[in-house]
Short mmCIF file of C-alpha atoms and ligand atoms in Angstrom, two decimals:
data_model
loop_
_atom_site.label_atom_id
_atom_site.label_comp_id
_atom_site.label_asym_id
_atom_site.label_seq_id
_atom_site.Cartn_x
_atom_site.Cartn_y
_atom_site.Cartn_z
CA UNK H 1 0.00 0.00 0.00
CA UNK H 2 1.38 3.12 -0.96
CA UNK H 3 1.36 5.99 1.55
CA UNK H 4 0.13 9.53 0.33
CA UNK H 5 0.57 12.77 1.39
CA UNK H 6 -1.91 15.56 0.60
CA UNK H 7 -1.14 18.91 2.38
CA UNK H 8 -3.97 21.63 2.84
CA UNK H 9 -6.27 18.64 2.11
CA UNK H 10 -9.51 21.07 3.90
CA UNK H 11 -9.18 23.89 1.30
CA UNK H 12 -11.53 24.20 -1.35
CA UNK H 13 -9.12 22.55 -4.38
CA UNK H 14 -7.85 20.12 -1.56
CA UNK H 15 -10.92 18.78 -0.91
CA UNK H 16 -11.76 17.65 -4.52
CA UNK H 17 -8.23 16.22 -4.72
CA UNK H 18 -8.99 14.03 -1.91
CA UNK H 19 -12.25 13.11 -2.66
CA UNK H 20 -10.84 11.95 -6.31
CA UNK H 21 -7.76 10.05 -5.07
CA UNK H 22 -9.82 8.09 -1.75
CA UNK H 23 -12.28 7.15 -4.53
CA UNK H 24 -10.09 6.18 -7.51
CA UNK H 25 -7.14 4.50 -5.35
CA UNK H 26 -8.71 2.35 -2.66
CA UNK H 27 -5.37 1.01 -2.30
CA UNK H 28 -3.42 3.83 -1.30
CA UNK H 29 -3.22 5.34 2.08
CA UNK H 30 -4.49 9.16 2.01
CA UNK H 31 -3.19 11.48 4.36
CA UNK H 32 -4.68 14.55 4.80
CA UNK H 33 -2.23 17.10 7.07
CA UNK H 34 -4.04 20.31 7.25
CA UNK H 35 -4.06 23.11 10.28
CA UNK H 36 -7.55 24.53 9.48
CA UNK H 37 -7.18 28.00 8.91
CA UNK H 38 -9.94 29.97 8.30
CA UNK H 39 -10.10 28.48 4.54
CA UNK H 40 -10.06 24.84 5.95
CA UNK H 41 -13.07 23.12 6.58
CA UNK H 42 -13.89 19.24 7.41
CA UNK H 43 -17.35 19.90 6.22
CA UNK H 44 -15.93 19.63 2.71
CA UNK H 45 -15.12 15.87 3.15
CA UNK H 46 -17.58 14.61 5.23
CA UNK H 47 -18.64 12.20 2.52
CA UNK H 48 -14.99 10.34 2.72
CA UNK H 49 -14.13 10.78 6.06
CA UNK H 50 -14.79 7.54 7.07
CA UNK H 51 -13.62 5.57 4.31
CA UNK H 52 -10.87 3.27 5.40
CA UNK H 53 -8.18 4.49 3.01
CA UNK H 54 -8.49 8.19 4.43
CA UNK H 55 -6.76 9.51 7.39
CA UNK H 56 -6.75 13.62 8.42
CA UNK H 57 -4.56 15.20 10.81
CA UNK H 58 -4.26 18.75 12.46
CA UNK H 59 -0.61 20.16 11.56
CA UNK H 60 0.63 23.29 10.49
CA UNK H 61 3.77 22.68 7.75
CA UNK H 62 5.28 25.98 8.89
CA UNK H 63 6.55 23.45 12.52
CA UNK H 64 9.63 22.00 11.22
CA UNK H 65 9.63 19.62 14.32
CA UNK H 66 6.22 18.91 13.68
CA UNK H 67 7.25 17.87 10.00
CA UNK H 68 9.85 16.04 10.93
CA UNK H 69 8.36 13.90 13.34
CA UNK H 70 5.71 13.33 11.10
CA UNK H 71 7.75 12.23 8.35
CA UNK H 72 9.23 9.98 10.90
CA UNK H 73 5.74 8.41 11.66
CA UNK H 74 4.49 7.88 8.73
CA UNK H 75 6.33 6.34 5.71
CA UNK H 76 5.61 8.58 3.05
CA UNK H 77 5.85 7.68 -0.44
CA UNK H 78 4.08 10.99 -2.24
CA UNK H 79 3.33 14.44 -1.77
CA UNK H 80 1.30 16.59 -3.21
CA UNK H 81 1.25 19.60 -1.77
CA UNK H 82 -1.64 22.71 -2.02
CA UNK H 83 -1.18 23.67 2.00
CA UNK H 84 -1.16 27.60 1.37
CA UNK H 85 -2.29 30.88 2.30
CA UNK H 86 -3.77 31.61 -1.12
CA UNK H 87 -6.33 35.26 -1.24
CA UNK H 88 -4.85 37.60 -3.18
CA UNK H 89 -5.96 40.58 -1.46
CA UNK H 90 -4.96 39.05 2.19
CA UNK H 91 -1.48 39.31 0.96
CA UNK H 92 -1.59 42.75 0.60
CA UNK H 93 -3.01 43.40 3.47
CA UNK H 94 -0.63 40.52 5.48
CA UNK H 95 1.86 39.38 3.55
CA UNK H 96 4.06 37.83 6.43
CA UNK H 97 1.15 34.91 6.79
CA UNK H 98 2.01 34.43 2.74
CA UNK H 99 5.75 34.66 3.54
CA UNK H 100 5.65 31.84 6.37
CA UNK H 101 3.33 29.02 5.35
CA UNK H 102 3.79 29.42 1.53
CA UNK H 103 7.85 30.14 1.25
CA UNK H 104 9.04 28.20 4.63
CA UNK H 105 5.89 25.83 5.45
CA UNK H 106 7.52 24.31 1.59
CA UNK H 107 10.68 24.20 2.17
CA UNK H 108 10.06 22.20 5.79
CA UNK H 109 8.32 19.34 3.59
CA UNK H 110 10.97 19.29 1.51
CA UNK H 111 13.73 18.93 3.42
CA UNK H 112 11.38 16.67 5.40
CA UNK H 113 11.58 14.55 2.28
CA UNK H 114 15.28 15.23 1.56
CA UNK H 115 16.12 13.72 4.60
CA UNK H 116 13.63 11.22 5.46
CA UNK H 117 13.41 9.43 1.59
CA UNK H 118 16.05 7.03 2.11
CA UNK H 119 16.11 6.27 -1.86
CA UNK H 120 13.94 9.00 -3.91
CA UNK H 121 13.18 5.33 -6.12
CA UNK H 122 9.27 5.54 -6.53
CA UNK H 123 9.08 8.88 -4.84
CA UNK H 124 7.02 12.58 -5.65
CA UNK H 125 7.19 16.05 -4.15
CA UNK H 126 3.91 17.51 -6.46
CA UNK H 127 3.75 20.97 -5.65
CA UNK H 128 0.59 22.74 -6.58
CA UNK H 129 1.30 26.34 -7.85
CA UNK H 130 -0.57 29.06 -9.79
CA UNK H 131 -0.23 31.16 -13.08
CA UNK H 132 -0.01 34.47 -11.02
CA UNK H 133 3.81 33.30 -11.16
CA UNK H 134 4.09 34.66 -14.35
CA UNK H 135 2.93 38.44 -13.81
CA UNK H 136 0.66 40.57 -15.65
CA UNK H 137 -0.23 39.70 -19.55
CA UNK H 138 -1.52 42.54 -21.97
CA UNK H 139 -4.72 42.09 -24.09
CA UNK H 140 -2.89 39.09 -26.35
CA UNK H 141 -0.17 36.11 -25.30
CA UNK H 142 -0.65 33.33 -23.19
CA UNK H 143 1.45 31.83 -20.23
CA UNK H 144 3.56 29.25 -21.61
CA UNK H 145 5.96 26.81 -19.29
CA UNK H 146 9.34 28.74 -20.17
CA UNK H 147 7.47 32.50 -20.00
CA UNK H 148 9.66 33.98 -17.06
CA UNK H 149 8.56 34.85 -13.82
CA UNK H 150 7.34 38.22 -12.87
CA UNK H 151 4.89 37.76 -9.91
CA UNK H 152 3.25 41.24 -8.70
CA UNK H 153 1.54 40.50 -5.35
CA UNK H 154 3.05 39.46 -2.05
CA UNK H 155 0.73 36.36 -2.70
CA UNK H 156 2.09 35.52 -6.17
CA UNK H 157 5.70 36.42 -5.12
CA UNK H 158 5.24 33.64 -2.71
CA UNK H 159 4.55 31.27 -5.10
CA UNK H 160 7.37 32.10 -7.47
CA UNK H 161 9.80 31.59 -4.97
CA UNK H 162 8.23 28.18 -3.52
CA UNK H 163 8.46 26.79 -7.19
CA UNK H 164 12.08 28.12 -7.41
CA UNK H 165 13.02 26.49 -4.05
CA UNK H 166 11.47 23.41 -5.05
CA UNK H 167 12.85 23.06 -8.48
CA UNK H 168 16.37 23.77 -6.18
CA UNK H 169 16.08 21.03 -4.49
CA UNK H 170 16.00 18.84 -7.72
CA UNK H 171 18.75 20.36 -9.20
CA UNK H 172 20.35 20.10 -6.29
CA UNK H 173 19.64 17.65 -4.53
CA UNK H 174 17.95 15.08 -7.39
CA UNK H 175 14.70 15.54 -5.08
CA UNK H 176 12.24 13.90 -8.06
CA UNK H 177 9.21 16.92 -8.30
CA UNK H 178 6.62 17.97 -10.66
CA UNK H 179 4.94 21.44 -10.42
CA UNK H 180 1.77 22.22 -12.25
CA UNK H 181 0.51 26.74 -12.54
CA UNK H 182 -3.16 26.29 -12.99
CA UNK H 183 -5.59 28.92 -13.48
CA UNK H 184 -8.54 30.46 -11.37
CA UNK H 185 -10.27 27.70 -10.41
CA UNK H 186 -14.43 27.65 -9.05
CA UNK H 187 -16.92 25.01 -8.07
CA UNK H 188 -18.29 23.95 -4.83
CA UNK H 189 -16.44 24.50 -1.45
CA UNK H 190 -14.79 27.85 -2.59
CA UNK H 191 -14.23 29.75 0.38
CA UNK H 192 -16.88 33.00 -0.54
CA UNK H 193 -14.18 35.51 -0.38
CA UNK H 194 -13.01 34.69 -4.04
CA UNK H 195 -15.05 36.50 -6.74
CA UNK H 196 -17.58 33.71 -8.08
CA UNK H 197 -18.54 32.49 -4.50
CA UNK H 198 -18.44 36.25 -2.78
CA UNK H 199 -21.09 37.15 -5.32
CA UNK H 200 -23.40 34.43 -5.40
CA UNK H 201 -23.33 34.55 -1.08
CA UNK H 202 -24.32 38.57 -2.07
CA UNK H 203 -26.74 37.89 -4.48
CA UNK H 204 -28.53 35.34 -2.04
CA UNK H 205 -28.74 38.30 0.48
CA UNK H 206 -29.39 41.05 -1.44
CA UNK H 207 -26.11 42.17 -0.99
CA UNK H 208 -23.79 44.80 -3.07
CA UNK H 209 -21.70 42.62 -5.73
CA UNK H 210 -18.04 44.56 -5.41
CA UNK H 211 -16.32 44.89 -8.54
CA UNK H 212 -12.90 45.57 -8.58
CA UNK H 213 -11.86 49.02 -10.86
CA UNK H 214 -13.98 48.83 -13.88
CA UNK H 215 -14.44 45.43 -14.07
CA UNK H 216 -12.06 45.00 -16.95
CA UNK H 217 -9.63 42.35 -15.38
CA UNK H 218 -9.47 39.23 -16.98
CA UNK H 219 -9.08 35.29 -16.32
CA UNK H 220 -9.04 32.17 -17.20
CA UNK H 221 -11.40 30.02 -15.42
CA UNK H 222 -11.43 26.10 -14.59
CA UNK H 223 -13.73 23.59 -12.92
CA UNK H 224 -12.36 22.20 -10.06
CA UNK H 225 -12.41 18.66 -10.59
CA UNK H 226 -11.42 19.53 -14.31
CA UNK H 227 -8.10 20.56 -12.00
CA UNK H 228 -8.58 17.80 -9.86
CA UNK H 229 -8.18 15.19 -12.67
CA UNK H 230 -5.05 17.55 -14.27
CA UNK H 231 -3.45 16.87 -10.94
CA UNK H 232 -4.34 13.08 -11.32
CA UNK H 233 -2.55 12.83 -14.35
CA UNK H 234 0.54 14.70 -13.33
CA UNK H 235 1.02 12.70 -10.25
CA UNK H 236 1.16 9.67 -11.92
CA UNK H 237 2.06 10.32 -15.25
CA UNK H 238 3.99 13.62 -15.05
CA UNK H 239 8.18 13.68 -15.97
CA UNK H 240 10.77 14.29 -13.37
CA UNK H 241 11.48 17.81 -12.40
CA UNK H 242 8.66 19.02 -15.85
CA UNK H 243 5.88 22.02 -14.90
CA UNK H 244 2.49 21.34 -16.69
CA UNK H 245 0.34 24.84 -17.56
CA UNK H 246 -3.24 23.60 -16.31
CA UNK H 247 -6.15 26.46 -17.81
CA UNK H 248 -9.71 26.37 -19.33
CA UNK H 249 -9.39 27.93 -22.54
CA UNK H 250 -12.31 30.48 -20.95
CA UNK H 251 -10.95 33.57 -20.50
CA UNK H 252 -13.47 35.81 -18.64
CA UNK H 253 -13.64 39.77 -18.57
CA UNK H 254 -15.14 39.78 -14.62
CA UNK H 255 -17.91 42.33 -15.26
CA UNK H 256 -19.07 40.03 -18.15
CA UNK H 257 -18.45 36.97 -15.83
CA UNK H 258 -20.70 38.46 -13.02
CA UNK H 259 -23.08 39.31 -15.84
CA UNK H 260 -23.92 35.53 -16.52
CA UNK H 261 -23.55 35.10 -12.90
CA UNK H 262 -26.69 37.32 -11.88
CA UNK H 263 -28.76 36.19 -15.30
CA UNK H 264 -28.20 32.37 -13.76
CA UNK H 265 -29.37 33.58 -10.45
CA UNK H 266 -32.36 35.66 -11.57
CA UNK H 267 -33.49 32.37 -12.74
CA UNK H 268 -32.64 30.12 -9.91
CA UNK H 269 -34.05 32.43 -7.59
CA UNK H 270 -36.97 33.01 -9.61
CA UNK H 271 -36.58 37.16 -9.96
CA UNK H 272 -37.30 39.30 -12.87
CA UNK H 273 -33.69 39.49 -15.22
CA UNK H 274 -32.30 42.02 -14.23
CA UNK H 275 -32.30 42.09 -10.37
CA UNK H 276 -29.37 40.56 -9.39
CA UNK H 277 -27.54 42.94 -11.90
CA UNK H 278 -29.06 46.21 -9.93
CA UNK H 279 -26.54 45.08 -7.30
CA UNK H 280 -23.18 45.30 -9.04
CA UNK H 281 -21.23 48.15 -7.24
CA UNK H 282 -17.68 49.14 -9.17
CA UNK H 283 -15.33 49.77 -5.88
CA UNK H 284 -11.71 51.10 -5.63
CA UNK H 285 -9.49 48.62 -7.28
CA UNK H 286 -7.01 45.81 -5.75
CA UNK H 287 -3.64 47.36 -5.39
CA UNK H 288 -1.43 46.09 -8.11
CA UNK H 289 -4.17 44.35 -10.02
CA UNK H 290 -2.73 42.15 -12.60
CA UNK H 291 -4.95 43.04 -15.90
CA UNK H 292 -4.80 39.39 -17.62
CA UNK H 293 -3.98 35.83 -17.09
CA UNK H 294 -4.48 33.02 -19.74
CA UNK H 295 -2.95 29.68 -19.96
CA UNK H 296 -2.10 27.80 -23.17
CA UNK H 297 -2.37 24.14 -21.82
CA UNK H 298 -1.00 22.42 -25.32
CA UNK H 299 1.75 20.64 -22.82
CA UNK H 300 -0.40 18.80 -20.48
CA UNK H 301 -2.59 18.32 -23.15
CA UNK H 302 -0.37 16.63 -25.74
CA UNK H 303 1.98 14.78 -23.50
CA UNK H 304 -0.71 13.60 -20.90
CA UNK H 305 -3.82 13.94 -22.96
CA UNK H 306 -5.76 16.30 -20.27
CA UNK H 307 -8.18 18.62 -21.27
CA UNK H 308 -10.63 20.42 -19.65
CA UNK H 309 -13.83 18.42 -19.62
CA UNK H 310 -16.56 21.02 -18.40
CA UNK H 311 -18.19 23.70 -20.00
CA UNK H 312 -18.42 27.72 -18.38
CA UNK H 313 -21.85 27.01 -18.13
CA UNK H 314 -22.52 24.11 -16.90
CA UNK H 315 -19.68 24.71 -13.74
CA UNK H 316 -21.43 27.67 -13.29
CA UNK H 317 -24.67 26.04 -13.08
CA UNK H 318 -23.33 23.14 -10.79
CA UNK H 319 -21.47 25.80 -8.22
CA UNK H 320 -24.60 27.60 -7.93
CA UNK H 321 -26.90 24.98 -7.20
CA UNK H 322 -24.19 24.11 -4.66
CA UNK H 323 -24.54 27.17 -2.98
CA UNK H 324 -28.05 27.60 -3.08
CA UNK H 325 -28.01 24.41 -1.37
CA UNK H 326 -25.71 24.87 1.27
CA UNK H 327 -27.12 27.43 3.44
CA UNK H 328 -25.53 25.78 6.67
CA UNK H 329 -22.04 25.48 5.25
CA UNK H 330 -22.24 29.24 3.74
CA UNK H 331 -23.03 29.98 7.46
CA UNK H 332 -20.74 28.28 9.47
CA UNK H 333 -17.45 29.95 7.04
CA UNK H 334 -18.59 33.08 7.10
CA UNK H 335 -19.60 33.37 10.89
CA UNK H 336 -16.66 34.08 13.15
CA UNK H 337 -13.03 35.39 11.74
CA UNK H 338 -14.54 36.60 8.23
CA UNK H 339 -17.37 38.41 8.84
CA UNK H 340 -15.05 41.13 10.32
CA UNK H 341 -12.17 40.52 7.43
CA UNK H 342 -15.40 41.16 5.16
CA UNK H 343 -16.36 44.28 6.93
CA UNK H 344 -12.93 45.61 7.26
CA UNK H 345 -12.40 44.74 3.09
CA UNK H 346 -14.79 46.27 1.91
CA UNK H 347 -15.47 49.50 4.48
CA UNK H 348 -19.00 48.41 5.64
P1 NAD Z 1 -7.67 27.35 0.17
O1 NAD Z 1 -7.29 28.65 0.78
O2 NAD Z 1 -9.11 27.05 -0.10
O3 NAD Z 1 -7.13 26.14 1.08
C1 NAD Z 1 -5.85 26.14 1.63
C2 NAD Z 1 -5.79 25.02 2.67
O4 NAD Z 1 -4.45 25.02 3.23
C3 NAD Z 1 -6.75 25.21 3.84
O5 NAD Z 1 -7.41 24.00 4.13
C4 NAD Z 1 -5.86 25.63 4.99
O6 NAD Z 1 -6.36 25.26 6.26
C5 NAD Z 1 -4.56 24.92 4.64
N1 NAD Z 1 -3.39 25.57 5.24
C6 NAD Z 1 -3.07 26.90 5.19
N2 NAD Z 1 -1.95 27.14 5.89
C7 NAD Z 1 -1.52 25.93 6.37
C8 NAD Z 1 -0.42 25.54 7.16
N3 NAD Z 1 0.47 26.43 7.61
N4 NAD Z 1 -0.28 24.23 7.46
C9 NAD Z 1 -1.19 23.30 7.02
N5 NAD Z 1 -2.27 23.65 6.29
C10 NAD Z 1 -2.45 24.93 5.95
O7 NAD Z 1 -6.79 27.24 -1.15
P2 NAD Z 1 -7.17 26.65 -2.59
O8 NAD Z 1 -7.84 27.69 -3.35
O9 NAD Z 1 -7.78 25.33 -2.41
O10 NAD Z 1 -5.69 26.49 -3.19
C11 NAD Z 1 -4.94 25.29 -2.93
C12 NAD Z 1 -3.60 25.42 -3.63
O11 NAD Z 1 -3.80 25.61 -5.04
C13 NAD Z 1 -2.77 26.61 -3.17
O12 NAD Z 1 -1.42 26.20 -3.12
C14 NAD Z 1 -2.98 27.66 -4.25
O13 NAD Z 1 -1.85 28.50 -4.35
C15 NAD Z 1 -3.13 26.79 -5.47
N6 NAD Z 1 -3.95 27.36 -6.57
C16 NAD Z 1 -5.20 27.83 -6.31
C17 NAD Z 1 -5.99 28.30 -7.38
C18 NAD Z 1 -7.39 28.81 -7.17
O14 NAD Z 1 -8.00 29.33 -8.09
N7 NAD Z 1 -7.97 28.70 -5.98
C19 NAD Z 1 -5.48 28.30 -8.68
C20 NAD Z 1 -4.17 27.82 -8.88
C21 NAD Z 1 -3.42 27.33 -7.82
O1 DAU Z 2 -5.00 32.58 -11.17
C1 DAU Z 2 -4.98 31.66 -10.11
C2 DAU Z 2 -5.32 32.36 -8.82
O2 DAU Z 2 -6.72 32.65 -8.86
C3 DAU Z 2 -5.00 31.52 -7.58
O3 DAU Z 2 -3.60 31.32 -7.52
C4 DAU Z 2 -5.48 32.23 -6.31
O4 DAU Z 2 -5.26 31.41 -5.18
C5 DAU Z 2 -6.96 32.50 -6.45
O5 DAU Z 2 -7.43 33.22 -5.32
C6 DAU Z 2 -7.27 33.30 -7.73
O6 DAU Z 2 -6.73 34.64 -7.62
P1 DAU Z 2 -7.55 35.92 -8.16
O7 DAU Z 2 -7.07 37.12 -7.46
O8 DAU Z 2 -7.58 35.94 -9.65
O9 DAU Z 2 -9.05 35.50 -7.66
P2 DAU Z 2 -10.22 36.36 -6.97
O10 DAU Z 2 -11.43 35.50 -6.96
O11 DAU Z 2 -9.78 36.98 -5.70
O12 DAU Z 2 -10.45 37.53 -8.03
C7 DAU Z 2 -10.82 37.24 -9.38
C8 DAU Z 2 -10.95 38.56 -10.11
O13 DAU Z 2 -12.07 39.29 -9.57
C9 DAU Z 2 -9.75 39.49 -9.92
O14 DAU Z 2 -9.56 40.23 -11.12
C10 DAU Z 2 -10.17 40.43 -8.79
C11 DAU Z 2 -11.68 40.55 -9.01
N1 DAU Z 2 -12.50 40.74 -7.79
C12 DAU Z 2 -12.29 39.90 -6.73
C13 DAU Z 2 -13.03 40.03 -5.57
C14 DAU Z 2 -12.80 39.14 -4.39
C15 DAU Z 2 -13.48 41.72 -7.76
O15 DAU Z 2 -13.68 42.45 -8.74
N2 DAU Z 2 -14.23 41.85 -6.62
C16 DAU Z 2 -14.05 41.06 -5.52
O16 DAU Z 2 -14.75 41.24 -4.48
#
């Protein structure tokens, strides 16, 4: 039985991960180390959390001891690691949170794995990074593998330099990785600070819908288990030390996303068209907004035949049936810690 590692395993892409690999690979042993942050919820997995292949426990990755111990517990075969702090805007307004679990919470797993992995023979370190690596683009180009780094926000700039640090440790060290820059992902279990599940929470309540600037920003959006099965592939088919671009080919101006958005949920919620649009409110925009991000996935698509298998509108559909139908989840993540981080974010 092979012994897997899946770090921030709570998190909204983490949670689909699991969910995939405890189905699909009822012979390995799942591990899920998260510390439950605010973004970490158990609620997302209470479907598998009894299945006999799955195993969670509380740990923060930023305790070296704590890693290390751990790694001397368990014998550890693969990791795939999404543990981060990963909202754009609270890495402007902390970035030192950014700095400490997504720069040095990495580089304790891998010299966890460095020194624990007697033989790297049949061993992984998959680390699960984002296109915001790559900076800003203008209104054409896409983000290819070799297109060089130029990350703008404390967040991104975090990421950059845990992908450098782990592609060090294979040059140096012959640690065997693969790292995989996807692009904005949504679906169900979003935490509903991120755009798609702020605004549906909003439109439930009759709340404003903040957009950012003019609205004119624009990215590339994925269905999570579209990313999910992406991360499949890599982790068992991916090459030593390779990056695979993961995108949707659906690049989204956001006013025109939220657009769609509130025409869905006019429908769903059975209001004239037109309503949920009355509520779109253009606020002062994100410091250092990055205009456009867009992903050509021809890699990961030719070499490990993955392609994005869901359409804009049905993932759209799907996420907001899910939240209309999860009034108690919606209510237990935004009660506490974020109702004042919403307050304070957006000056109400
Ligand atoms: P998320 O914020 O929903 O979940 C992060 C998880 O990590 C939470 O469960 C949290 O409790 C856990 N965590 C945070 N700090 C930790 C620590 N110190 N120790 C242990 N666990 C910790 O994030 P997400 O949106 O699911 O993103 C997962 C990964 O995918 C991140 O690495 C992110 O950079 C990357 N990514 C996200 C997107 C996206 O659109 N959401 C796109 C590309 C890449
Ligand atoms: O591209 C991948 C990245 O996508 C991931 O690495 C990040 O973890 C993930 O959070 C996401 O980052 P973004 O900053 O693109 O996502 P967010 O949902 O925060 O914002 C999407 C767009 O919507 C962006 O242009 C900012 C804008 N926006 C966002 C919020 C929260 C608004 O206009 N209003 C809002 O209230």
């Amino acid at each position: 039985m092979k012994t897997l590692l899946i770090t921030g395993g709570a998190g909204f892409i983490g949670s689909h991960v699991i969910r995939l690999f405890v189905k699909k690979y009822p012979d390995y042993q799942i591990l899920n180390l998260d510390t439950l942050t605010y973004a970490g919820n158990l609620e997302n997995l209470e479907d598998v959390e009894s299945a006999p292949n799955y195993k969670f426990i509380k740990g923060d990755i930023t305790d070296e001891k704590f890693i290390d111990s751990f790694f001397q517990k368990w014998s550890i075969d693969g990791v795939i690691h999404l543990a981060a702090e990963s909202h754009v805007d609270r890495s402007i307004t902390d970035p030192m949170a950014f700095i400490r679990t997504n720069i040095l919470g990495t580089v304790n797993l891998l010299n966890a794995c460095k020194s624990q992995w007697l033989s790297f023979d049949d061993k992984l370190f998959y680390h699960i990074s984002t296109d915001e690596v790559y900076g800003s683009l203008g209104d054409t180009g896409l983000f290819i593998e070799e297109t060089a780094y130029d990350p703008k926000s404390p967040y991104s700039a975090s990421k950059a330099s845990s992908d450098h640090l782990v592609r060090a440790y294979y040059n140096t060290y012959k640690l065997p990785i693969v790292i995989s820059n996807c692009s904005n992902n949504y679906g169900p279990n979003q935490f509903p600070e991120k755009l798609i599940p702020l605004s549906i929470n909003n439109i439930k309540q009759g709340k404003e819908i903040p957009i950012y600037g003019k609205g004119e920003n624009i990215r590339d959006w994925l269905y999570v288990e579209d990313h999910a099965h992406a991360i499949d592939e890599i982790y068992h088919k991916g090459a030593n030390g390779q990056t695979y671009n993961i995108g949707g080919n659906n690049e989204w101006k956001n006013i025109d996303l939220i657009m769609l958005l509130c025409e869905i949920m006019d429908r769903k919620l059975g209001k004239e068209p037109g309503t949920s649009a009355k509520l779109i409110t253009f606020v002062k925009d994100r410091a250092g907004h990055d205009l456009r991000y867009a992903i050509d996935s021809g890699k990961i698509s030719k070499e490990l035949n993955w392609n994005p298998s869901v359409t804009f509108e049905t993932g759209l559909e799907k996420t907001v049936d899910w939240y209309l139908e999860n009034n108690l989840w919606l209510e237990h993540v935004t009660s506490g810690e974020y109702s004042s981080y919403y307050d304070k974010q957006y000056n109400r």
